[in-house]
PDB file of C-alpha atoms in Angstrom:
ATOM      1  CA  VAL A   1    -108.227-122.195-115.703  1.00 66.00           C
ATOM      2  CA  PRO A   2    -110.434-119.579-117.443  1.00 74.00           C
ATOM      3  CA  GLU A   3    -112.683-119.053-114.379  1.00 77.00           C
ATOM      4  CA  LEU A   4    -109.662-118.279-112.181  1.00 84.00           C
ATOM      5  CA  LEU A   5    -108.349-115.775-114.716  1.00 83.00           C
ATOM      6  CA  VAL A   6    -111.752-114.051-114.788  1.00 82.00           C
ATOM      7  CA  ILE A   7    -111.721-113.687-110.985  1.00 83.00           C
ATOM      8  CA  ILE A   8    -108.140-112.354-110.956  1.00 86.00           C
ATOM      9  CA  ARG A   9    -108.914-109.896-113.753  1.00 86.00           C
ATOM     10  CA  GLY A  10    -112.042-108.753-111.899  1.00 84.00           C
ATOM     11  CA  LEU A  11    -110.059-108.167-108.699  1.00 84.00           C
ATOM     12  CA  ALA A  12    -107.465-106.161-110.623  1.00 88.00           C
ATOM     13  CA  ILE A  13    -110.130-103.963-112.217  1.00 87.00           C
ATOM     14  CA  ALA A  14    -111.944-103.390-108.898  1.00 87.00           C
ATOM     15  CA  LEU A  15    -108.732-102.827-106.911  1.00 88.00           C
ATOM     16  CA  ARG A  16    -109.198 -99.069-106.559  1.00 90.00           C
ATOM     17  CA  ALA A  17    -112.818 -99.350-105.433  1.00 89.00           C
ATOM     18  CA  ILE A  18    -111.895-102.156-103.021  1.00 89.00           C
ATOM     19  CA  ALA A  19    -109.144 -99.979-101.527  1.00 91.00           C
ATOM     20  CA  VAL A  20    -111.623 -97.123-100.976  1.00 91.00           C
ATOM     21  CA  VAL A  21    -114.097 -99.433 -99.189  1.00 90.00           C
ATOM     22  CA  LEU A  22    -111.337-100.891 -96.991  1.00 90.00           C
ATOM     23  CA  VAL A  23    -110.139 -97.390 -96.060  1.00 93.00           C
ATOM     24  CA  LEU A  24    -113.694 -96.430 -95.079  1.00 92.00           C
ATOM     25  CA  ILE A  25    -113.982 -99.573 -92.951  1.00 92.00           C
ATOM     26  CA  GLY A  26    -110.656 -98.707 -91.308  1.00 93.00           C
ATOM     27  CA  ILE A  27    -111.846 -95.163 -90.499  1.00 94.00           C
ATOM     28  CA  ILE A  28    -115.128 -96.469 -89.050  1.00 93.00           C
ATOM     29  CA  VAL A  29    -113.284 -99.023 -86.906  1.00 93.00           C
ATOM     30  CA  TYR A  30    -110.786 -96.402 -85.683  1.00 95.00           C
ATOM     31  CA  VAL A  31    -113.450 -93.852 -84.700  1.00 95.00           C
ATOM     32  CA  ALA A  32    -115.598 -96.510 -83.016  1.00 93.00           C
ATOM     33  CA  ALA A  33    -112.551 -97.841 -81.137  1.00 94.00           C
ATOM     34  CA  ILE A  34    -111.840 -94.391 -79.678  1.00 94.00           C
ATOM     35  CA  LEU A  35    -115.491 -93.985 -78.604  1.00 93.00           C
ATOM     36  CA  MET A  36    -115.751 -97.430 -77.027  1.00 92.00           C
ATOM     37  CA  ARG A  37    -112.371 -97.028 -75.307  1.00 92.00           C
ATOM     38  CA  SER A  38    -113.561 -93.786 -73.718  1.00 92.00           C
ATOM     39  CA  LEU A  39    -117.073 -94.929 -72.803  1.00 90.00           C
ATOM     40  CA  LEU A  40    -116.094 -98.312 -71.364  1.00 90.00           C
ATOM     41  CA  ASP A  41    -113.085 -97.036 -69.429  1.00 89.00           C
ATOM     42  CA  GLY A  42    -113.194 -98.377 -65.883  1.00 87.00           C
ATOM     43  CA  THR A  43    -115.594-101.227 -66.649  1.00 89.00           C
ATOM     44  CA  ALA A  44    -114.827-104.943 -66.644  1.00 90.00           C
ATOM     45  CA  MET A  45    -115.688-105.156 -70.335  1.00 91.00           C
ATOM     46  CA  GLY A  46    -113.470-102.175 -71.072  1.00 90.00           C
ATOM     47  CA  SER A  47    -110.536-103.779 -69.310  1.00 90.00           C
ATOM     48  CA  ALA A  48    -111.076-107.086 -71.133  1.00 90.00           C
ATOM     49  CA  HIS A  49    -111.719-105.858 -74.692  1.00 91.00           C
ATOM     50  CA  PHE A  50    -111.076-102.105 -74.917  1.00 92.00           C
ATOM     51  CA  SER A  51    -108.041-101.486 -72.707  1.00 91.00           C
ATOM     52  CA  ASP A  52    -106.449 -99.251 -75.379  1.00 93.00           C
ATOM     53  CA  VAL A  53    -107.262 -98.029 -78.874  1.00 93.00           C
ATOM     54  CA  SER A  54    -105.334-100.779 -80.661  1.00 93.00           C
ATOM     55  CA  SER A  55    -107.027-103.505 -78.578  1.00 93.00           C
ATOM     56  CA  ALA A  56    -110.406-101.869 -79.179  1.00 93.00           C
ATOM     57  CA  MET A  57    -109.763-101.810 -82.942  1.00 94.00           C
ATOM     58  CA  GLY A  58    -108.796-105.476 -82.859  1.00 93.00           C
ATOM     59  CA  THR A  59    -111.948-106.388 -80.929  1.00 92.00           C
ATOM     60  CA  LEU A  60    -114.231-104.421 -83.249  1.00 92.00           C
ATOM     61  CA  LEU A  61    -112.528-105.734 -86.372  1.00 90.00           C
ATOM     62  CA  LEU A  62    -112.330-109.422 -85.398  1.00 89.00           C
ATOM     63  CA  ASP A  63    -115.495-109.849 -83.299  1.00 89.00           C
ATOM     64  CA  CYS A  64    -117.864-107.441 -85.061  1.00 88.00           C
ATOM     65  CA  THR A  65    -116.696-106.658 -88.601  1.00 88.00           C
ATOM     66  CA  LEU A  66    -115.163-109.902 -89.851  1.00 85.00           C
ATOM     67  CA  SER A  67    -116.893-112.371 -87.548  1.00 79.00           C
ATOM     68  CA  GLY A  68    -119.779-114.432 -88.861  1.00 75.00           C
ATOM     69  CA  ALA A  69    -121.447-113.997 -85.445  1.00 77.00           C
ATOM     70  CA  ARG A  70    -121.507-110.217 -86.113  1.00 75.00           C
ATOM     71  CA  GLY A  71    -120.587-109.306 -82.537  1.00 82.00           C
ATOM     72  CA  ASN A  72    -123.435-111.289 -80.971  1.00 87.00           C
ATOM     73  CA  ALA A  73    -121.500-112.308 -77.843  1.00 88.00           C
ATOM     74  CA  LEU A  74    -119.909-108.871 -77.484  1.00 89.00           C
ATOM     75  CA  ILE A  75    -123.266-107.094 -77.745  1.00 90.00           C
ATOM     76  CA  ARG A  76    -124.736-109.346 -75.062  1.00 91.00           C
ATOM     77  CA  GLU A  77    -121.765-108.610 -72.812  1.00 90.00           C
ATOM     78  CA  ALA A  78    -122.142-104.880 -73.469  1.00 91.00           C
ATOM     79  CA  ASN A  79    -125.845-105.081 -72.652  1.00 91.00           C
ATOM     80  CA  ALA A  80    -124.948-106.517 -69.259  1.00 90.00           C
ATOM     81  CA  GLU A  81    -122.870-103.385 -68.606  1.00 89.00           C
ATOM     82  CA  HIS A  82    -125.494-100.945 -69.977  1.00 89.00           C
ATOM     83  CA  PRO A  83    -128.049-101.084 -72.826  1.00 92.00           C
ATOM     84  CA  VAL A  84    -126.553 -97.932 -74.366  1.00 92.00           C
ATOM     85  CA  PHE A  85    -123.246 -99.739 -74.941  1.00 91.00           C
ATOM     86  CA  ALA A  86    -125.103-102.611 -76.642  1.00 92.00           C
ATOM     87  CA  ILE A  87    -126.965-100.159 -78.904  1.00 93.00           C
ATOM     88  CA  MET A  88    -123.718 -98.462 -79.890  1.00 92.00           C
ATOM     89  CA  LEU A  89    -122.114-101.800 -80.768  1.00 91.00           C
ATOM     90  CA  LEU A  90    -125.218-102.769 -82.724  1.00 92.00           C
ATOM     91  CA  ILE A  91    -124.986 -99.543 -84.745  1.00 93.00           C
ATOM     92  CA  PHE A  92    -121.313-100.262 -85.428  1.00 92.00           C
ATOM     93  CA  VAL A  93    -122.131-103.813 -86.611  1.00 91.00           C
ATOM     94  CA  LEU A  94    -124.867-102.512 -88.920  1.00 90.00           C
ATOM     95  CA  LEU A  95    -122.512 -99.915 -90.366  1.00 90.00           C
ATOM     96  CA  ALA A  96    -119.252-101.866 -90.617  1.00 89.00           C
ATOM     97  CA  ASN A  97    -120.381-105.462 -91.096  1.00 87.00           C
ATOM     98  CA  VAL A  98    -123.783-105.359 -92.742  1.00 86.00           C
ATOM     99  CA  THR A  99    -123.397-102.200 -94.827  1.00 89.00           C
ATOM    100  CA  MET A 100    -119.703-101.824 -95.727  1.00 89.00           C
ATOM    101  CA  MET A 101    -118.904-105.533 -96.003  1.00 87.00           C
ATOM    102  CA  GLY A 102    -122.091-105.927 -98.036  1.00 88.00           C
ATOM    103  CA  VAL A 103    -120.911-103.148-100.357  1.00 90.00           C
ATOM    104  CA  LEU A 104    -117.521-104.848-100.701  1.00 89.00           C
ATOM    105  CA  THR A 105    -119.115-108.215-101.485  1.00 89.00           C
ATOM    106  CA  GLY A 106    -121.512-106.686-103.996  1.00 90.00           C
ATOM    107  CA  LEU A 107    -118.667-104.785-105.645  1.00 89.00           C
ATOM    108  CA  LEU A 108    -116.600-107.937-106.105  1.00 88.00           C
ATOM    109  CA  VAL A 109    -119.537-109.994-107.390  1.00 89.00           C
ATOM    110  CA  GLN A 110    -120.639-107.320-109.871  1.00 90.00           C
ATOM    111  CA  THR A 111    -117.112-106.714-111.146  1.00 89.00           C
ATOM    112  CA  VAL A 112    -116.401-110.417-111.706  1.00 87.00           C
ATOM    113  CA  LYS A 113    -119.814-110.797-113.366  1.00 88.00           C
ATOM    114  CA  THR A 114    -119.116-107.860-115.689  1.00 88.00           C
ATOM    115  CA  VAL A 115    -115.662-109.189-116.606  1.00 87.00           C
ATOM    116  CA  ALA A 116    -117.143-112.632-117.321  1.00 86.00           C
ATOM    117  CA  GLU A 117    -119.809-111.078-119.564  1.00 85.00           C
ATOM    118  CA  VAL A 118    -117.237-108.983-121.426  1.00 85.00           C
ATOM    119  CA  GLU A 119    -114.960-111.975-122.005  1.00 84.00           C
ATOM    120  CA  LYS A 120    -117.919-114.061-123.138  1.00 82.00           C
ATOM    121  CA  GLU A 121    -118.944-111.290-125.540  1.00 78.00           C
ATOM    122  CA  GLU A 122    -115.399-110.990-126.913  1.00 82.00           C
ATOM    123  CA  LYS A 123    -115.245-114.749-127.452  1.00 82.00           C
ATOM    124  CA  THR A 124    -118.676-114.710-129.113  1.00 76.00           C
ATOM    125  CA  ILE A 125    -117.695-111.847-131.428  1.00 75.00           C
ATOM    126  CA  ALA A 126    -114.457-113.609-132.387  1.00 80.00           C
ATOM    127  CA  GLU A 127    -116.413-116.747-133.259  1.00 77.00           C
ATOM    128  CA  LEU A 128    -118.991-114.663-135.129  1.00 74.00           C
ATOM    129  CA  ARG A 129    -116.329-112.935-137.180  1.00 75.00           C
ATOM    130  CA  ILE A 130    -115.016-116.324-138.328  1.00 78.00           C
ATOM    131  CA  ALA A 131    -118.559-117.376-139.231  1.00 74.00           C
ATOM    132  CA  MET A 132    -119.162-114.022-140.945  1.00 71.00           C
ATOM    133  CA  ASN A 133    -116.017-114.325-143.025  1.00 74.00           C
ATOM    134  CA  ASP A 134    -117.404-117.624-144.255  1.00 74.00           C
ATOM    135  CA  LEU A 135    -120.730-115.887-144.813  1.00 71.00           C
ATOM    136  CA  TRP A 136    -119.060-113.138-146.862  1.00 72.00           C
ATOM    137  CA  THR A 137    -117.487-115.816-149.024  1.00 74.00           C
ATOM    138  CA  PHE A 138    -120.991-117.090-149.586  1.00 67.00           C
ATOM    139  CA  VAL A 139    -122.187-113.520-150.334  1.00 66.00           C
ATOM    140  CA  SER A 140    -119.460-113.174-152.946  1.00 64.00           C
ATOM    141  CA  LEU A 141    -121.242-115.836-154.970  1.00 58.00           C
ATOM    142  CA  VAL A 142    -124.143-113.442-155.625  1.00 54.00           C
ATOM    143  CA  ASP A 143    -122.290-110.102-156.057  1.00 55.00           C
ATOM    144  CA  ASP A 144    -120.803-108.696-159.248  1.00 57.00           C
ATOM    145  CA  GLY A 145    -117.179-108.982-158.143  1.00 61.00           C
ATOM    146  CA  ASP A 146    -116.748-105.403-156.819  1.00 64.00           C
ATOM    147  CA  ASN A 147    -116.178-106.608-153.216  1.00 72.00           C
ATOM    148  CA  SER A 148    -119.400-104.927-152.060  1.00 78.00           C
ATOM    149  CA  ILE A 149    -123.044-105.872-151.899  1.00 81.00           C
ATOM    150  CA  THR A 150    -125.930-103.764-153.218  1.00 81.00           C
ATOM    151  CA  GLU A 151    -129.513-103.849-151.976  1.00 81.00           C
ATOM    152  CA  LYS A 152    -130.558-105.891-155.015  1.00 82.00           C
ATOM    153  CA  GLU A 153    -127.783-108.421-154.395  1.00 80.00           C
ATOM    154  CA  PHE A 154    -128.702-108.462-150.709  1.00 80.00           C
ATOM    155  CA  LYS A 155    -132.334-109.371-151.467  1.00 81.00           C
ATOM    156  CA  LYS A 156    -131.146-112.115-153.805  1.00 79.00           C
ATOM    157  CA  PHE A 157    -128.790-113.329-151.101  1.00 77.00           C
ATOM    158  CA  MET A 158    -131.547-113.298-148.435  1.00 79.00           C
ATOM    159  CA  SER A 159    -133.888-115.342-150.639  1.00 79.00           C
ATOM    160  CA  LYS A 160    -131.645-118.391-150.277  1.00 76.00           C
ATOM    161  CA  LYS A 161    -132.483-121.028-147.640  1.00 77.00           C
ATOM    162  CA  GLU A 162    -128.820-121.455-146.674  1.00 77.00           C
ATOM    163  CA  THR A 163    -128.690-117.757-145.800  1.00 76.00           C
ATOM    164  CA  ALA A 164    -131.480-118.124-143.239  1.00 75.00           C
ATOM    165  CA  LEU A 165    -129.727-121.087-141.629  1.00 78.00           C
ATOM    166  CA  ARG A 166    -126.410-119.234-141.404  1.00 75.00           C
ATOM    167  CA  MET A 167    -128.085-116.116-139.981  1.00 76.00           C
ATOM    168  CA  LYS A 168    -130.002-118.143-137.407  1.00 76.00           C
ATOM    169  CA  SER A 169    -126.824-119.885-136.237  1.00 75.00           C
ATOM    170  CA  MET A 170    -125.260-116.440-135.599  1.00 75.00           C
ATOM    171  CA  GLY A 171    -128.302-115.170-133.664  1.00 78.00           C
ATOM    172  CA  VAL A 172    -129.146-112.445-136.198  1.00 79.00           C
ATOM    173  CA  ASP A 173    -132.651-110.966-135.962  1.00 78.00           C
ATOM    174  CA  MET A 174    -133.888-111.780-139.472  1.00 79.00           C
ATOM    175  CA  GLU A 175    -137.062-109.693-139.244  1.00 79.00           C
ATOM    176  CA  GLY A 176    -135.169-106.674-137.951  1.00 79.00           C
ATOM    177  CA  LEU A 177    -132.513-107.112-140.641  1.00 80.00           C
ATOM    178  CA  LEU A 178    -135.086-107.121-143.424  1.00 79.00           C
ATOM    179  CA  ASN A 179    -136.905-104.116-141.942  1.00 79.00           C
ATOM    180  CA  VAL A 180    -133.860-101.846-141.698  1.00 80.00           C
ATOM    181  CA  SER A 181    -131.801-103.122-144.630  1.00 82.00           C
ATOM    182  CA  GLY A 182    -133.258-100.578-147.065  1.00 81.00           C
ATOM    183  CA  PHE A 183    -132.471 -97.721-144.678  1.00 79.00           C
ATOM    184  CA  VAL A 184    -128.919 -98.981-144.084  1.00 81.00           C
ATOM    185  CA  PHE A 185    -128.206 -99.302-147.806  1.00 83.00           C
ATOM    186  CA  GLU A 186    -129.659 -95.836-148.378  1.00 80.00           C
ATOM    187  CA  GLN A 187    -127.415 -94.358-145.690  1.00 79.00           C
ATOM    188  CA  ASN A 188    -124.355 -96.000-147.290  1.00 79.00           C
ATOM    189  CA  GLY A 189    -124.961 -94.966-150.898  1.00 81.00           C
ATOM    190  CA  GLY A 190    -126.756 -98.126-151.973  1.00 83.00           C
ATOM    191  CA  ALA A 191    -123.889-100.568-151.328  1.00 83.00           C
ATOM    192  CA  LEU A 192    -122.086-102.045-148.335  1.00 83.00           C
ATOM    193  CA  CYS A 193    -118.480-103.163-148.158  1.00 81.00           C
ATOM    194  CA  LYS A 194    -117.479-106.247-146.195  1.00 77.00           C
ATOM    195  CA  GLU A 195    -116.831-104.424-142.888  1.00 80.00           C
ATOM    196  CA  ASP A 196    -120.084-102.424-143.063  1.00 83.00           C
ATOM    197  CA  PHE A 197    -122.105-105.510-143.934  1.00 80.00           C
ATOM    198  CA  LEU A 198    -120.616-107.634-141.147  1.00 78.00           C
ATOM    199  CA  GLY A 199    -120.976-104.706-138.728  1.00 79.00           C
ATOM    200  CA  MET A 200    -124.683-104.482-139.583  1.00 80.00           C
ATOM    201  CA  LEU A 201    -125.122-108.179-138.811  1.00 78.00           C
ATOM    202  CA  LEU A 202    -123.302-107.820-135.471  1.00 77.00           C
ATOM    203  CA  ASP A 203    -125.541-104.894-134.501  1.00 78.00           C
ATOM    204  CA  LEU A 204    -128.687-106.847-135.346  1.00 77.00           C
ATOM    205  CA  ARG A 205    -128.011-109.858-133.162  1.00 76.00           C
ATOM    206  CA  GLY A 206    -130.989-110.634-130.938  1.00 70.00           C
ATOM    207  CA  THR A 207    -128.825-110.873-127.798  1.00 69.00           C
ATOM    208  CA  LYS A 208    -127.055-107.525-128.331  1.00 68.00           C
ATOM    209  CA  LYS A 209    -128.003-104.807-125.846  1.00 68.00           C
ATOM    210  CA  ALA A 210    -129.137-101.442-127.173  1.00 68.00           C
ATOM    211  CA  THR A 211    -126.609 -98.583-127.086  1.00 69.00           C
ATOM    212  CA  VAL A 212    -126.812 -94.827-127.630  1.00 67.00           C
ATOM    213  CA  LYS A 213    -125.713 -95.415-131.223  1.00 69.00           C
ATOM    214  CA  ASP A 214    -128.699 -97.725-131.731  1.00 68.00           C
ATOM    215  CA  HIS A 215    -131.096 -95.063-130.434  1.00 70.00           C
ATOM    216  CA  VAL A 216    -129.579 -92.456-132.752  1.00 71.00           C
ATOM    217  CA  GLU A 217    -129.903 -94.826-135.711  1.00 71.00           C
ATOM    218  CA  THR A 218    -133.512 -95.511-134.717  1.00 74.00           C
ATOM    219  CA  ARG A 219    -134.272 -91.784-134.742  1.00 76.00           C
ATOM    220  CA  LYS A 220    -132.691 -91.466-138.190  1.00 75.00           C
ATOM    221  CA  PHE A 221    -134.713 -94.439-139.429  1.00 72.00           C
ATOM    222  CA  ILE A 222    -138.020 -93.031-138.119  1.00 79.00           C
ATOM    223  CA  HIS A 223    -137.217 -89.596-139.572  1.00 77.00           C
ATOM    224  CA  ALA A 224    -136.432 -91.142-142.967  1.00 76.00           C
ATOM    225  CA  GLN A 225    -139.653 -93.181-142.921  1.00 73.00           C
ATOM    226  CA  LEU A 226    -141.759 -90.134-142.017  1.00 79.00           C
ATOM    227  CA  LYS A 227    -140.069 -88.136-144.758  1.00 79.00           C
ATOM    228  CA  ASN A 228    -140.818 -90.859-147.322  1.00 76.00           C
ATOM    229  CA  HIS A 229    -144.465 -91.035-146.259  1.00 76.00           C
ATOM    230  CA  SER A 230    -144.750 -87.237-146.483  1.00 79.00           C
ATOM    231  CA  LEU A 231    -143.410 -87.309-150.025  1.00 78.00           C
ATOM    232  CA  MET A 232    -145.829 -90.068-150.969  1.00 78.00           C
ATOM    233  CA  LEU A 233    -148.800 -88.115-149.601  1.00 77.00           C
ATOM    234  CA  SER A 234    -147.809 -84.792-151.223  1.00 67.00           C
TER     235      SER A 234
END
């Protein structure tokens, strides 16, 4: 099942971070167990739940950290002994259950979400490459047989209705493609090979998130446009 594989892969990737969070929870439980064992020594609650450090750790872990009740009954019992004990248990619950367990849950959810997005993107790119190979075959009908496409051939290619339909099916931003095509061809010596052309189409998909490379290319594009305007005005 693909969904199960995504979850397993996410757990494997987040294993180190999960281990760190669990160690922190263990340290918090251990320190709190020592404090509660010392403070409640000689009380009825201490004898029942915190008779030794190991029993105290078990109580804090099962009744406060992992319990859905979040230590509600234990806090009430501690309040009957002394409000200070109840406050200390409440602080422990906020730290161990609400904060650390919340961090662990968020970590797992975000990791699985990221893995799912990456796998979806990889699948999309694989499907796009198949579609783009078909598109390149279609491009070959308008080139001069040198296994590359020039700006003139590109404009001829883009004037066809079938081109627009193919581009739309792949999610390519047509307006953005037409705006930057001249700059891209200029940067590549006036012609694009198959890999460069398909790479340009992948980068100009409407759903693709911007990267540092995109920002650098944008700066180059703006600089080139300003330079061209300066030459036209001089």
